Structures are given as C-alpha cells and as structure tokens.
CSV table of C-alpha atoms in Angstrom, one decimal:
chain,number,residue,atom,x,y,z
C,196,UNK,CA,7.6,-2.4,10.1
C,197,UNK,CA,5.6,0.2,10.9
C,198,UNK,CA,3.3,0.0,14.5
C,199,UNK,CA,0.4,2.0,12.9
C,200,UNK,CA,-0.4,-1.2,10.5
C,201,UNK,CA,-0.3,-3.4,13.5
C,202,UNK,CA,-2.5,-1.4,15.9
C,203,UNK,CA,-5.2,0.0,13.0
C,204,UNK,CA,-5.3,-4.0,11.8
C,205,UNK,CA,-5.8,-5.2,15.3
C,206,UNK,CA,-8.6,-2.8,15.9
C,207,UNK,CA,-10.2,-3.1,12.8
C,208,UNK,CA,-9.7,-7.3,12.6
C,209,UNK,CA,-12.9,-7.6,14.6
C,210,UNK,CA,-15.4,-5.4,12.8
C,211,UNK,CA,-13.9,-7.0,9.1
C,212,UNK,CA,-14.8,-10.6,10.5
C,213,UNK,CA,-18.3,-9.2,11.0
C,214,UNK,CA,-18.3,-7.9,8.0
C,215,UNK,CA,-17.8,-10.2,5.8
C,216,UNK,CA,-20.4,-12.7,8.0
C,217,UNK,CA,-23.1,-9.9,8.0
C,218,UNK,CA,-22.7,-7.8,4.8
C,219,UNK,CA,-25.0,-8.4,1.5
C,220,UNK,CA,-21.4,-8.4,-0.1
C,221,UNK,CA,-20.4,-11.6,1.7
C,222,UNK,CA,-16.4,-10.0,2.2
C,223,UNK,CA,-14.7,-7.5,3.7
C,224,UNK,CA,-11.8,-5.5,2.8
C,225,UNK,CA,-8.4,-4.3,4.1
C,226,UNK,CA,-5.9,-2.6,2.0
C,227,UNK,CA,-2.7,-1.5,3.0
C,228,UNK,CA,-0.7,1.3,1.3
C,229,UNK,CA,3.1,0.7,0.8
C,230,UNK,CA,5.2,1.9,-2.0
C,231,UNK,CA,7.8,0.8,-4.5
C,232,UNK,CA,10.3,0.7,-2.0
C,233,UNK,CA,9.0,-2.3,-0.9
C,234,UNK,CA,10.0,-3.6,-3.9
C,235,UNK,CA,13.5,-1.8,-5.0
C,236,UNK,CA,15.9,-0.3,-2.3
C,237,UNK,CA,17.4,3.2,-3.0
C,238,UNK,CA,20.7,4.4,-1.2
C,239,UNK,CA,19.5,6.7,1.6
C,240,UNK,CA,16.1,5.6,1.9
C,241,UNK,CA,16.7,2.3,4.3
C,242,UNK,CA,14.6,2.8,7.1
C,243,UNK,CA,12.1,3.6,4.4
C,244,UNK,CA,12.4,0.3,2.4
C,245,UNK,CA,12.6,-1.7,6.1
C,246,UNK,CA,9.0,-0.1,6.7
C,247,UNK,CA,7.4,-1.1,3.2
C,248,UNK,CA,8.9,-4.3,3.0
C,249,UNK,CA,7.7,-5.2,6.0
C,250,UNK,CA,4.3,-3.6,5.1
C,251,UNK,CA,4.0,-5.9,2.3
C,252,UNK,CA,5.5,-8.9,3.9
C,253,UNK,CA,2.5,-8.5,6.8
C,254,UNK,CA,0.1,-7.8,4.2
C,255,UNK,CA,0.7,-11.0,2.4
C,256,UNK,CA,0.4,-12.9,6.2
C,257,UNK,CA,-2.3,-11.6,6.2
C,258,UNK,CA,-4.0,-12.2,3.0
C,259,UNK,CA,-2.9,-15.9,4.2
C,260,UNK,CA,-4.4,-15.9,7.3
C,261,UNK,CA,-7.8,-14.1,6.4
C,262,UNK,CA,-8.5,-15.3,3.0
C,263,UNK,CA,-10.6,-18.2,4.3
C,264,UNK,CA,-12.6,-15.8,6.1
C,265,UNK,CA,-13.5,-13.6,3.2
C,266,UNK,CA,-11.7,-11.2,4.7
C,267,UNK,CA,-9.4,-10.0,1.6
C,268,UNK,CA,-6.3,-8.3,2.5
C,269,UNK,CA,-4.5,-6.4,-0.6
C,270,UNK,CA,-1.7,-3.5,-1.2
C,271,UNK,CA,-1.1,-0.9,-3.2
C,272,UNK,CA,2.5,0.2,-3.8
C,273,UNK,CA,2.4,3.7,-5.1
C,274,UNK,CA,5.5,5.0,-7.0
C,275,UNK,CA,6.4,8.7,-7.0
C,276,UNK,CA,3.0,10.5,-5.8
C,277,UNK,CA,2.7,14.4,-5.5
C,278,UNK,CA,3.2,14.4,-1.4
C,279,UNK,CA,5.7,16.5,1.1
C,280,UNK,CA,7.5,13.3,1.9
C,281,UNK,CA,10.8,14.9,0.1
C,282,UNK,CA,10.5,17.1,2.8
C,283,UNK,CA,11.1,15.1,5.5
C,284,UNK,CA,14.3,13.3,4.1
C,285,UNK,CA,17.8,14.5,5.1
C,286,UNK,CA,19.6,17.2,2.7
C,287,UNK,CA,21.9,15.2,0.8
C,288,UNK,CA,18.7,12.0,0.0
C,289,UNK,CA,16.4,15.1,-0.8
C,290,UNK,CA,18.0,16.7,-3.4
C,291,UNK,CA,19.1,13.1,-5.3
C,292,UNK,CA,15.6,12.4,-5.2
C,293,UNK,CA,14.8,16.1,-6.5
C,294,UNK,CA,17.4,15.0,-9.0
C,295,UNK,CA,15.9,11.6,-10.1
C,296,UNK,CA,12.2,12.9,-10.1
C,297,UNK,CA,12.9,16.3,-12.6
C,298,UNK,CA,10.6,16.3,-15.2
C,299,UNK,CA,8.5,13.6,-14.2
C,300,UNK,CA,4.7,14.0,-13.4
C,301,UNK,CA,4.5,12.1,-10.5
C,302,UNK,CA,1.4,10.2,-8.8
C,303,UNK,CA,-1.7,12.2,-7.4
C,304,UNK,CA,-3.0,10.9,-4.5
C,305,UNK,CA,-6.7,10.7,-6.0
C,306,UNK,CA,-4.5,7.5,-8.3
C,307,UNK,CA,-4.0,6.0,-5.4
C,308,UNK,CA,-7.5,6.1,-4.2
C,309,UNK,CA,-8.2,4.8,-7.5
C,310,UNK,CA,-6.3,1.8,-6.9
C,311,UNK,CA,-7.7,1.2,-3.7
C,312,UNK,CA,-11.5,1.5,-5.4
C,313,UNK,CA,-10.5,-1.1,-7.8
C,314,UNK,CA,-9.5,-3.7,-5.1
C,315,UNK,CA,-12.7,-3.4,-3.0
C,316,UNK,CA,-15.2,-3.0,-5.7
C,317,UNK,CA,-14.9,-6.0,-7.2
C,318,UNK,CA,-17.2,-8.9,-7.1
C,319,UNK,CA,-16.8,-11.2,-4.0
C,320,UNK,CA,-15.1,-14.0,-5.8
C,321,UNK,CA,-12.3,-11.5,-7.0
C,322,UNK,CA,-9.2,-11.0,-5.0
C,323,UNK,CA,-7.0,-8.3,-6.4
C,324,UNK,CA,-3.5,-9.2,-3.8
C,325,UNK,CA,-1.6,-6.4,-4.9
C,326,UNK,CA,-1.3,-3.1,-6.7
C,327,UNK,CA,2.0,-1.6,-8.4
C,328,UNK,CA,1.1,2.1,-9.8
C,329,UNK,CA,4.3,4.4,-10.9
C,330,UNK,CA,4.4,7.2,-12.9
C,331,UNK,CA,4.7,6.9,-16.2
C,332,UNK,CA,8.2,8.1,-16.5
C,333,UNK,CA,8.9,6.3,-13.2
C,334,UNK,CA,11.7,3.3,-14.3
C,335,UNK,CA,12.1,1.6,-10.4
C-alpha cells in the first residue's frame, strides 16, 4: 500500500476528529482516491493493483474505525481518466494499455472531483462508502 495514504491520514486524523466535534456540519470527511485496479487485476500492472487494493482495503478500516466518530471515510475508484500515468509504465504494459484504451473517451479529472463533491456534500446522516466511475466504453 502506498505510504502517502498512511502519513497524509495520520496528519490529517486529528484536525477531522475536530472537525466533526466543532463544525455546524456535525462530520468530517476523508476520501481516498484508488482506481479500478483495486477491483480487477490486469497482467503487468501488479504493483499497481497491490497499491489500490490496499488503498481500498485501509479505506474500509477506516470507515470502520471512524464511523462512530462522524468522521466518514469513502473512495472513489476512477476507471480510465485522461492522465500521463501511461507514461510511466514499462514499453511492452504501455502499448497494451494504448491498445485496450483506442477509441475510448476516457475520464477527466474534473469527473473525479465530481465524485469526490458528491461524497462530502451530502447531508450528515448520509455516508456514500464508495465510488466506481469508468468510462463509458470502459468494460473492467
């Protein structure tokens, strides 16, 4: 799993508790971003599902943990969204993703932040766990 969501959680933890005492809202929210590959592993990608599995397996630990503290803890798992991650894959995984993704209008990040809006705008007594947003012509 990825350190980042450990060490942005544990710095953040405190001010969410104290947010959800102290806000007119009554809850705080944290909402982690993970993707379909914590859902369906790909050949070549298996660091990557490691990561987002375990993203969503701490996420839902968390929701656990905090939920009696109104602190709700959600995640969004985007499918293919317009980013430069391609270009960070190896040669061979690159271009059979290149492959599999022809033709398709992938995900804009603004989606995303759509999906995250969703989740913490919602009245107090509404927990929204968990996300899933593909493309349209996304199948996996």
């Amino acid at each position: 799993m990825c350190r980042v969501c450990l060490y942005v959680t544990h710095a953040a933890l405190p001010h969410l508790l104290r947010a959800a005492e102290d806000s007119p809202r009554g809850v705080a929210d944290l909402v982690n971003i993970s993707s379909t590959a914590g859902r369906v592993a790909r050949p070549g990608t298996a660091v990557y599902n490691l990561t987002k599995f375990g993203v969503n397996g701490f996420t839902e630990a968390l929701r656990q943990e905090l939920s009696q503290k109104r602190v709700r803890v959600s995640v969004v798992e985007p499918g293919t969204v317009e980013t430069e991650l391609s270009m960070h894959l190896r040669d061979g995984v690159r271009q059979a993703v290149e492959r599999q993704i022809a033709g398709m209008e992938p995900l804009r990040p603004e989606d995303v932040a759509d999906a995250v809006s969703y989740i913490v705008t919602r009245d107090r007594r509404v927990a929204v766990n968990e996300i899933l947003v593909r493309a349209g012509e996304q199948t996996w």
